[in-house]
């Protein structure tokens, strides 16, 4: 019923019959790739419940991040709540891992979970090897909102958990919301002259160019010295699948210089 549930099902090799906003998923979430036969459910905020009913599902999977379960959904089929939020676990990655393991158990897919988890661990080791020659500069990890503002990811974010595994420091030491990010004016980056800016999201490419061209920003050391790295879009929540993608993208980009 949402992207988080969908990508975690796909990580287990289970193909969802339908998901919302398929085109946006393909461009912003990207992995795991959607099978062509996946039906379009409409908006994430207002899925087509008539279509859901028509598909006659045996189970509906919904992320706990999407709020309370719709009573109309419960009338169609049993609803499994995929909860990858922190709860008592120390970080978002652990929460996502636990949630995926529980989903796999529910669906009889524990072998697929073990395979995906092992693949993630291999990716982390490969990422560390790629980063062997990295200069060790701390990162400001952000997505550009417009020519003046960025969404910066803090030390309670999923991206932080991956950086920890890779041995890279997150330069941002300011406030971050419960969801692991905060919106800041671009000139706040002046407080981190030694950092490298890691811009997440191809879709924000034009906005990043405008931001870097602003007089105040282009005078900053990380711009003057070419310490700006771009990576493709990655969902910043959702547990193991986006963490897997982020580890590969960030290590490959930083290794390239």
PDB file of C-alpha atoms in Angstrom:
ATOM      1  CA  UNK A   1       0.000   0.000   0.000  1.00  0.00           C
ATOM      2  CA  UNK A   2       3.070   2.301   0.040  1.00  0.00           C
ATOM      3  CA  UNK A   3       6.657   2.523  -1.171  1.00  0.00           C
ATOM      4  CA  UNK A   4       8.329   1.303   2.028  1.00  0.00           C
ATOM      5  CA  UNK A   5       6.223  -1.842   2.199  1.00  0.00           C
ATOM      6  CA  UNK A   6       6.633  -2.387  -1.531  1.00  0.00           C
ATOM      7  CA  UNK A   7      10.403  -2.130  -1.630  1.00  0.00           C
ATOM      8  CA  UNK A   8      10.757  -4.441   1.371  1.00  0.00           C
ATOM      9  CA  UNK A   9       8.473  -7.023  -0.236  1.00  0.00           C
ATOM     10  CA  UNK A  10      10.541  -6.778  -3.404  1.00  0.00           C
ATOM     11  CA  UNK A  11      13.718  -7.245  -1.360  1.00  0.00           C
ATOM     12  CA  UNK A  12      12.287 -10.626  -0.356  1.00  0.00           C
ATOM     13  CA  UNK A  13      11.541 -11.476  -3.969  1.00  0.00           C
ATOM     14  CA  UNK A  14       7.799 -11.119  -3.391  1.00  0.00           C
ATOM     15  CA  UNK A  15       6.068  -9.171  -6.159  1.00  0.00           C
ATOM     16  CA  UNK A  16       3.292  -6.838  -4.977  1.00  0.00           C
ATOM     17  CA  UNK A  17       0.174  -6.952  -7.120  1.00  0.00           C
ATOM     18  CA  UNK A  18      -0.239  -3.179  -6.853  1.00  0.00           C
ATOM     19  CA  UNK A  19       1.486  -0.075  -5.458  1.00  0.00           C
ATOM     20  CA  UNK A  20       0.820   3.671  -5.503  1.00  0.00           C
ATOM     21  CA  UNK A  21       2.568   6.253  -7.700  1.00  0.00           C
ATOM     22  CA  UNK A  22       4.584   3.783  -9.744  1.00  0.00           C
ATOM     23  CA  UNK A  23       6.257   6.388 -11.940  1.00  0.00           C
ATOM     24  CA  UNK A  24       7.547   8.317  -8.936  1.00  0.00           C
ATOM     25  CA  UNK A  25       8.715   5.097  -7.304  1.00  0.00           C
ATOM     26  CA  UNK A  26      10.711   4.282 -10.421  1.00  0.00           C
ATOM     27  CA  UNK A  27      12.424   7.676 -10.441  1.00  0.00           C
ATOM     28  CA  UNK A  28      12.836   8.401  -6.713  1.00  0.00           C
ATOM     29  CA  UNK A  29      13.076   4.990  -5.025  1.00  0.00           C
ATOM     30  CA  UNK A  30      14.410   3.041  -8.021  1.00  0.00           C
ATOM     31  CA  UNK A  31      15.406  -0.172  -6.227  1.00  0.00           C
ATOM     32  CA  UNK A  32      14.312  -2.899  -5.972  1.00  0.00           C
ATOM     33  CA  UNK A  33      12.877  -2.527  -9.462  1.00  0.00           C
ATOM     34  CA  UNK A  34       9.149  -2.914  -9.969  1.00  0.00           C
ATOM     35  CA  UNK A  35       7.892  -5.751 -12.183  1.00  0.00           C
ATOM     36  CA  UNK A  36       5.993  -4.511 -15.267  1.00  0.00           C
ATOM     37  CA  UNK A  37       2.781  -6.230 -14.162  1.00  0.00           C
ATOM     38  CA  UNK A  38       2.433  -4.124 -10.998  1.00  0.00           C
ATOM     39  CA  UNK A  39      -0.915  -2.308 -10.995  1.00  0.00           C
ATOM     40  CA  UNK A  40      -1.138   1.439 -10.276  1.00  0.00           C
ATOM     41  CA  UNK A  41      -2.982   2.283  -7.049  1.00  0.00           C
ATOM     42  CA  UNK A  42      -3.028   6.046  -7.498  1.00  0.00           C
ATOM     43  CA  UNK A  43      -1.839   8.476  -4.841  1.00  0.00           C
ATOM     44  CA  UNK A  44      -0.049   7.265  -1.729  1.00  0.00           C
ATOM     45  CA  UNK A  45      -2.289   9.523   0.328  1.00  0.00           C
ATOM     46  CA  UNK A  46      -5.456   8.267  -1.346  1.00  0.00           C
ATOM     47  CA  UNK A  47      -5.040   4.813  -2.912  1.00  0.00           C
ATOM     48  CA  UNK A  48      -7.732   3.391  -5.133  1.00  0.00           C
ATOM     49  CA  UNK A  49      -9.542   1.112  -2.699  1.00  0.00           C
ATOM     50  CA  UNK A  50     -11.966  -0.051  -5.367  1.00  0.00           C
ATOM     51  CA  UNK A  51      -9.024  -1.442  -7.327  1.00  0.00           C
ATOM     52  CA  UNK A  52      -7.620  -3.033  -4.181  1.00  0.00           C
ATOM     53  CA  UNK A  53     -10.938  -4.776  -3.643  1.00  0.00           C
ATOM     54  CA  UNK A  54     -11.073  -5.846  -7.301  1.00  0.00           C
ATOM     55  CA  UNK A  55      -7.627  -7.473  -7.071  1.00  0.00           C
ATOM     56  CA  UNK A  56      -8.851  -9.775  -4.286  1.00  0.00           C
ATOM     57  CA  UNK A  57      -5.584  -9.727  -2.295  1.00  0.00           C
ATOM     58  CA  UNK A  58      -4.874 -12.326   0.375  1.00  0.00           C
ATOM     59  CA  UNK A  59      -2.803  -9.840   2.412  1.00  0.00           C
ATOM     60  CA  UNK A  60      -2.333  -6.066   2.448  1.00  0.00           C
ATOM     61  CA  UNK A  61       1.010  -4.704   3.673  1.00  0.00           C
ATOM     62  CA  UNK A  62       1.103  -1.132   4.954  1.00  0.00           C
ATOM     63  CA  UNK A  63       3.936   0.851   6.518  1.00  0.00           C
ATOM     64  CA  UNK A  64       3.313   2.135  10.034  1.00  0.00           C
ATOM     65  CA  UNK A  65       4.637   5.495   8.802  1.00  0.00           C
ATOM     66  CA  UNK A  66       1.439   5.913   6.788  1.00  0.00           C
ATOM     67  CA  UNK A  67      -0.703   6.265   9.911  1.00  0.00           C
ATOM     68  CA  UNK A  68      -3.626   4.204  11.211  1.00  0.00           C
ATOM     69  CA  UNK A  69      -4.921   1.336   9.123  1.00  0.00           C
ATOM     70  CA  UNK A  70      -7.961   2.297   7.077  1.00  0.00           C
ATOM     71  CA  UNK A  71     -11.021   0.349   8.240  1.00  0.00           C
ATOM     72  CA  UNK A  72     -12.025  -0.104   4.599  1.00  0.00           C
ATOM     73  CA  UNK A  73      -8.757  -1.910   3.954  1.00  0.00           C
ATOM     74  CA  UNK A  74      -9.388  -4.274   6.832  1.00  0.00           C
ATOM     75  CA  UNK A  75     -12.733  -5.137   5.285  1.00  0.00           C
ATOM     76  CA  UNK A  76     -10.988  -6.177   2.054  1.00  0.00           C
ATOM     77  CA  UNK A  77      -8.212  -8.390   3.448  1.00  0.00           C
ATOM     78  CA  UNK A  78      -6.007  -8.845   6.515  1.00  0.00           C
ATOM     79  CA  UNK A  79      -3.598  -5.920   6.945  1.00  0.00           C
ATOM     80  CA  UNK A  80       0.014  -6.490   7.996  1.00  0.00           C
ATOM     81  CA  UNK A  81       1.606  -3.388   9.536  1.00  0.00           C
ATOM     82  CA  UNK A  82       5.227  -3.066   8.468  1.00  0.00           C
ATOM     83  CA  UNK A  83       6.810  -1.089  11.306  1.00  0.00           C
ATOM     84  CA  UNK A  84      10.436  -0.088  10.720  1.00  0.00           C
ATOM     85  CA  UNK A  85      10.359   2.821  13.161  1.00  0.00           C
ATOM     86  CA  UNK A  86      12.909   3.037  15.935  1.00  0.00           C
ATOM     87  CA  UNK A  87      10.895   1.712  18.894  1.00  0.00           C
ATOM     88  CA  UNK A  88      13.455   0.333  21.367  1.00  0.00           C
ATOM     89  CA  UNK A  89      16.184  -0.261  18.781  1.00  0.00           C
ATOM     90  CA  UNK A  90      19.281   1.945  18.667  1.00  0.00           C
ATOM     91  CA  UNK A  91      19.015   3.120  15.067  1.00  0.00           C
ATOM     92  CA  UNK A  92      16.879   3.153  11.935  1.00  0.00           C
ATOM     93  CA  UNK A  93      18.876   0.477  10.187  1.00  0.00           C
ATOM     94  CA  UNK A  94      18.371  -1.979  13.038  1.00  0.00           C
ATOM     95  CA  UNK A  95      14.667  -1.136  13.074  1.00  0.00           C
ATOM     96  CA  UNK A  96      14.414  -1.773   9.353  1.00  0.00           C
ATOM     97  CA  UNK A  97      16.328  -5.027   9.600  1.00  0.00           C
ATOM     98  CA  UNK A  98      14.072  -6.293  12.388  1.00  0.00           C
ATOM     99  CA  UNK A  99      10.922  -5.270  10.510  1.00  0.00           C
ATOM    100  CA  UNK A 100      12.063  -7.007   7.328  1.00  0.00           C
ATOM    101  CA  UNK A 101      12.938 -10.151   9.266  1.00  0.00           C
ATOM    102  CA  UNK A 102       9.482 -10.193  10.863  1.00  0.00           C
ATOM    103  CA  UNK A 103       7.806  -9.641   7.486  1.00  0.00           C
ATOM    104  CA  UNK A 104       9.835 -12.506   6.034  1.00  0.00           C
ATOM    105  CA  UNK A 105       8.749 -14.771   8.877  1.00  0.00           C
ATOM    106  CA  UNK A 106       5.108 -13.821   8.321  1.00  0.00           C
ATOM    107  CA  UNK A 107       5.366 -14.657   4.620  1.00  0.00           C
ATOM    108  CA  UNK A 108       7.515 -17.772   4.899  1.00  0.00           C
ATOM    109  CA  UNK A 109      10.437 -16.020   3.234  1.00  0.00           C
ATOM    110  CA  UNK A 110      13.174 -16.318   5.850  1.00  0.00           C
ATOM    111  CA  UNK A 111      15.627 -17.782   3.327  1.00  0.00           C
ATOM    112  CA  UNK A 112      15.104 -14.751   1.084  1.00  0.00           C
ATOM    113  CA  UNK A 113      15.674 -12.443   4.065  1.00  0.00           C
ATOM    114  CA  UNK A 114      18.923 -14.189   4.951  1.00  0.00           C
ATOM    115  CA  UNK A 115      20.053 -13.843   1.337  1.00  0.00           C
ATOM    116  CA  UNK A 116      19.230 -10.127   1.203  1.00  0.00           C
ATOM    117  CA  UNK A 117      20.859  -9.462   4.569  1.00  0.00           C
ATOM    118  CA  UNK A 118      24.002 -11.301   3.469  1.00  0.00           C
ATOM    119  CA  UNK A 119      24.050  -9.279   0.251  1.00  0.00           C
ATOM    120  CA  UNK A 120      23.846  -6.068   2.260  1.00  0.00           C
ATOM    121  CA  UNK A 121      26.787  -7.106   4.420  1.00  0.00           C
ATOM    122  CA  UNK A 122      28.829  -7.938   1.315  1.00  0.00           C
ATOM    123  CA  UNK A 123      27.952  -4.535  -0.154  1.00  0.00           C
ATOM    124  CA  UNK A 124      29.175  -2.782   3.003  1.00  0.00           C
ATOM    125  CA  UNK A 125      32.518  -4.605   2.806  1.00  0.00           C
ATOM    126  CA  UNK A 126      32.851  -3.764  -0.886  1.00  0.00           C
ATOM    127  CA  UNK A 127      31.984  -0.140  -0.138  1.00  0.00           C
ATOM    128  CA  UNK A 128      34.742   0.038   2.475  1.00  0.00           C
ATOM    129  CA  UNK A 129      37.236  -1.236  -0.092  1.00  0.00           C
ATOM    130  CA  UNK A 130      36.095   1.379  -2.607  1.00  0.00           C
ATOM    131  CA  UNK A 131      36.633   4.058   0.028  1.00  0.00           C
ATOM    132  CA  UNK A 132      40.156   2.968   0.941  1.00  0.00           C
ATOM    133  CA  UNK A 133      41.650   6.042  -0.747  1.00  0.00           C
ATOM    134  CA  UNK A 134      38.968   8.509   0.380  1.00  0.00           C
ATOM    135  CA  UNK A 135      40.449  11.549   2.132  1.00  0.00           C
ATOM    136  CA  UNK A 136      38.203  11.090   5.157  1.00  0.00           C
ATOM    137  CA  UNK A 137      36.467  14.449   4.966  1.00  0.00           C
ATOM    138  CA  UNK A 138      33.182  14.583   6.865  1.00  0.00           C
ATOM    139  CA  UNK A 139      30.048  14.924   4.766  1.00  0.00           C
ATOM    140  CA  UNK A 140      27.063  17.215   4.746  1.00  0.00           C
ATOM    141  CA  UNK A 141      24.391  14.914   3.298  1.00  0.00           C
ATOM    142  CA  UNK A 142      21.528  16.898   1.810  1.00  0.00           C
ATOM    143  CA  UNK A 143      18.854  17.159  -0.837  1.00  0.00           C
ATOM    144  CA  UNK A 144      18.345  20.558  -2.430  1.00  0.00           C
ATOM    145  CA  UNK A 145      14.819  21.904  -1.980  1.00  0.00           C
ATOM    146  CA  UNK A 146      15.273  25.096  -3.998  1.00  0.00           C
ATOM    147  CA  UNK A 147      17.876  27.797  -4.642  1.00  0.00           C
ATOM    148  CA  UNK A 148      17.952  28.775  -0.964  1.00  0.00           C
ATOM    149  CA  UNK A 149      17.187  25.723   1.157  1.00  0.00           C
ATOM    150  CA  UNK A 150      18.354  22.180   1.685  1.00  0.00           C
ATOM    151  CA  UNK A 151      17.012  19.148   3.500  1.00  0.00           C
ATOM    152  CA  UNK A 152      20.001  18.088   5.617  1.00  0.00           C
ATOM    153  CA  UNK A 153      20.231  14.608   7.138  1.00  0.00           C
ATOM    154  CA  UNK A 154      21.317  14.441  10.749  1.00  0.00           C
ATOM    155  CA  UNK A 155      22.827  11.937  13.103  1.00  0.00           C
ATOM    156  CA  UNK A 156      19.556  10.122  13.733  1.00  0.00           C
ATOM    157  CA  UNK A 157      18.939   9.394  10.034  1.00  0.00           C
ATOM    158  CA  UNK A 158      19.150   6.166   8.061  1.00  0.00           C
ATOM    159  CA  UNK A 159      21.949   7.722   6.022  1.00  0.00           C
ATOM    160  CA  UNK A 160      23.897   8.288   9.257  1.00  0.00           C
ATOM    161  CA  UNK A 161      23.635   4.581  10.075  1.00  0.00           C
ATOM    162  CA  UNK A 162      25.213   3.734   6.717  1.00  0.00           C
ATOM    163  CA  UNK A 163      27.949   6.352   7.149  1.00  0.00           C
ATOM    164  CA  UNK A 164      28.769   4.794  10.519  1.00  0.00           C
ATOM    165  CA  UNK A 165      29.247   1.399   8.873  1.00  0.00           C
ATOM    166  CA  UNK A 166      31.528   2.989   6.274  1.00  0.00           C
ATOM    167  CA  UNK A 167      33.569   4.929   8.814  1.00  0.00           C
ATOM    168  CA  UNK A 168      32.624   8.365   7.446  1.00  0.00           C
ATOM    169  CA  UNK A 169      31.716  11.250   9.725  1.00  0.00           C
ATOM    170  CA  UNK A 170      28.529  13.235   9.277  1.00  0.00           C
ATOM    171  CA  UNK A 171      29.591  16.880   9.570  1.00  0.00           C
ATOM    172  CA  UNK A 172      26.097  18.093  10.431  1.00  0.00           C
ATOM    173  CA  UNK A 173      25.864  18.448  14.200  1.00  0.00           C
ATOM    174  CA  UNK A 174      22.773  20.631  14.301  1.00  0.00           C
ATOM    175  CA  UNK A 175      19.147  19.858  14.990  1.00  0.00           C
ATOM    176  CA  UNK A 176      17.373  17.066  13.150  1.00  0.00           C
ATOM    177  CA  UNK A 177      13.727  16.108  13.436  1.00  0.00           C
ATOM    178  CA  UNK A 178      12.369  12.811  14.679  1.00  0.00           C
ATOM    179  CA  UNK A 179      12.580  11.664  11.055  1.00  0.00           C
ATOM    180  CA  UNK A 180      16.306  12.378  10.855  1.00  0.00           C
ATOM    181  CA  UNK A 181      16.377  15.534   8.755  1.00  0.00           C
ATOM    182  CA  UNK A 182      15.934  19.284   8.959  1.00  0.00           C
ATOM    183  CA  UNK A 183      15.387  22.142   6.512  1.00  0.00           C
ATOM    184  CA  UNK A 184      18.107  24.800   6.579  1.00  0.00           C
ATOM    185  CA  UNK A 185      19.040  27.920   4.659  1.00  0.00           C
ATOM    186  CA  UNK A 186      21.981  27.228   2.370  1.00  0.00           C
ATOM    187  CA  UNK A 187      24.177  29.821   4.050  1.00  0.00           C
ATOM    188  CA  UNK A 188      24.262  27.589   7.155  1.00  0.00           C
ATOM    189  CA  UNK A 189      26.776  25.461   5.270  1.00  0.00           C
ATOM    190  CA  UNK A 190      29.333  28.207   5.886  1.00  0.00           C
ATOM    191  CA  UNK A 191      29.657  26.759   9.400  1.00  0.00           C
ATOM    192  CA  UNK A 192      31.265  23.615   7.925  1.00  0.00           C
ATOM    193  CA  UNK A 193      34.138  24.878   5.734  1.00  0.00           C
ATOM    194  CA  UNK A 194      36.087  21.599   5.778  1.00  0.00           C
ATOM    195  CA  UNK A 195      33.190  19.339   4.820  1.00  0.00           C
ATOM    196  CA  UNK A 196      32.212  17.825   1.493  1.00  0.00           C
ATOM    197  CA  UNK A 197      28.640  18.332   0.286  1.00  0.00           C
ATOM    198  CA  UNK A 198      26.978  15.092  -0.776  1.00  0.00           C
ATOM    199  CA  UNK A 199      23.838  15.980  -2.700  1.00  0.00           C
ATOM    200  CA  UNK A 200      21.332  13.127  -2.841  1.00  0.00           C
ATOM    201  CA  UNK A 201      18.946  13.143  -5.781  1.00  0.00           C
ATOM    202  CA  UNK A 202      19.327  13.485  -9.539  1.00  0.00           C
ATOM    203  CA  UNK A 203      15.909  15.108  -9.510  1.00  0.00           C
ATOM    204  CA  UNK A 204      17.364  18.101  -7.649  1.00  0.00           C
ATOM    205  CA  UNK A 205      20.192  18.616 -10.149  1.00  0.00           C
ATOM    206  CA  UNK A 206      18.975  21.916 -11.607  1.00  0.00           C
ATOM    207  CA  UNK A 207      18.205  23.240  -8.140  1.00  0.00           C
ATOM    208  CA  UNK A 208      21.712  22.328  -6.994  1.00  0.00           C
ATOM    209  CA  UNK A 209      23.239  24.191  -9.941  1.00  0.00           C
ATOM    210  CA  UNK A 210      21.243  27.302  -9.032  1.00  0.00           C
ATOM    211  CA  UNK A 211      22.240  26.961  -5.406  1.00  0.00           C
ATOM    212  CA  UNK A 212      25.947  26.634  -6.183  1.00  0.00           C
ATOM    213  CA  UNK A 213      25.772  29.662  -8.479  1.00  0.00           C
ATOM    214  CA  UNK A 214      24.452  31.920  -5.699  1.00  0.00           C
ATOM    215  CA  UNK A 215      27.152  34.473  -4.727  1.00  0.00           C
ATOM    216  CA  UNK A 216      27.166  33.554  -1.037  1.00  0.00           C
ATOM    217  CA  UNK A 217      27.400  29.827  -1.738  1.00  0.00           C
ATOM    218  CA  UNK A 218      29.951  29.814  -4.546  1.00  0.00           C
ATOM    219  CA  UNK A 219      32.362  31.671  -2.272  1.00  0.00           C
ATOM    220  CA  UNK A 220      32.362  28.810   0.261  1.00  0.00           C
ATOM    221  CA  UNK A 221      35.442  26.559   0.405  1.00  0.00           C
ATOM    222  CA  UNK A 222      33.641  23.340  -0.523  1.00  0.00           C
ATOM    223  CA  UNK A 223      32.405  24.950  -3.756  1.00  0.00           C
ATOM    224  CA  UNK A 224      35.676  26.727  -4.616  1.00  0.00           C
ATOM    225  CA  UNK A 225      37.654  23.539  -4.041  1.00  0.00           C
ATOM    226  CA  UNK A 226      35.240  21.252  -5.897  1.00  0.00           C
ATOM    227  CA  UNK A 227      34.102  19.323  -2.832  1.00  0.00           C
ATOM    228  CA  UNK A 228      30.585  18.677  -4.109  1.00  0.00           C
ATOM    229  CA  UNK A 229      29.492  15.123  -4.915  1.00  0.00           C
ATOM    230  CA  UNK A 230      26.175  14.080  -6.422  1.00  0.00           C
ATOM    231  CA  UNK A 231      24.445  10.727  -6.151  1.00  0.00           C
ATOM    232  CA  UNK A 232      21.152   9.511  -7.577  1.00  0.00           C
ATOM    233  CA  UNK A 233      17.879   9.513  -5.670  1.00  0.00           C
ATOM    234  CA  UNK A 234      17.572   7.259  -2.620  1.00  0.00           C
ATOM    235  CA  UNK A 235      14.612   6.978  -0.274  1.00  0.00           C
ATOM    236  CA  UNK A 236      15.829   8.301   3.085  1.00  0.00           C
ATOM    237  CA  UNK A 237      13.707   5.915   5.127  1.00  0.00           C
ATOM    238  CA  UNK A 238      12.591   2.324   4.742  1.00  0.00           C
ATOM    239  CA  UNK A 239      15.309   0.180   6.285  1.00  0.00           C
ATOM    240  CA  UNK A 240      17.613  -2.236   4.502  1.00  0.00           C
ATOM    241  CA  UNK A 241      16.680  -1.694   0.817  1.00  0.00           C
ATOM    242  CA  UNK A 242      17.470   2.056   0.686  1.00  0.00           C
ATOM    243  CA  UNK A 243      20.493   1.578   2.973  1.00  0.00           C
ATOM    244  CA  UNK A 244      21.825  -1.020   0.520  1.00  0.00           C
ATOM    245  CA  UNK A 245      21.431   1.406  -2.399  1.00  0.00           C
ATOM    246  CA  UNK A 246      22.892   4.360  -0.490  1.00  0.00           C
ATOM    247  CA  UNK A 247      26.000   2.408   0.542  1.00  0.00           C
ATOM    248  CA  UNK A 248      26.743   1.502  -3.064  1.00  0.00           C
ATOM    249  CA  UNK A 249      26.049   4.947  -4.493  1.00  0.00           C
ATOM    250  CA  UNK A 250      27.945   6.976  -1.908  1.00  0.00           C
ATOM    251  CA  UNK A 251      31.018   4.731  -1.886  1.00  0.00           C
ATOM    252  CA  UNK A 252      31.192   4.649  -5.678  1.00  0.00           C
ATOM    253  CA  UNK A 253      30.802   8.431  -5.954  1.00  0.00           C
ATOM    254  CA  UNK A 254      33.357   9.270  -3.265  1.00  0.00           C
ATOM    255  CA  UNK A 255      35.856   6.778  -4.653  1.00  0.00           C
ATOM    256  CA  UNK A 256      35.581   8.499  -8.037  1.00  0.00           C
ATOM    257  CA  UNK A 257      36.721  11.773  -6.441  1.00  0.00           C
TER     258      UNK A 257
END
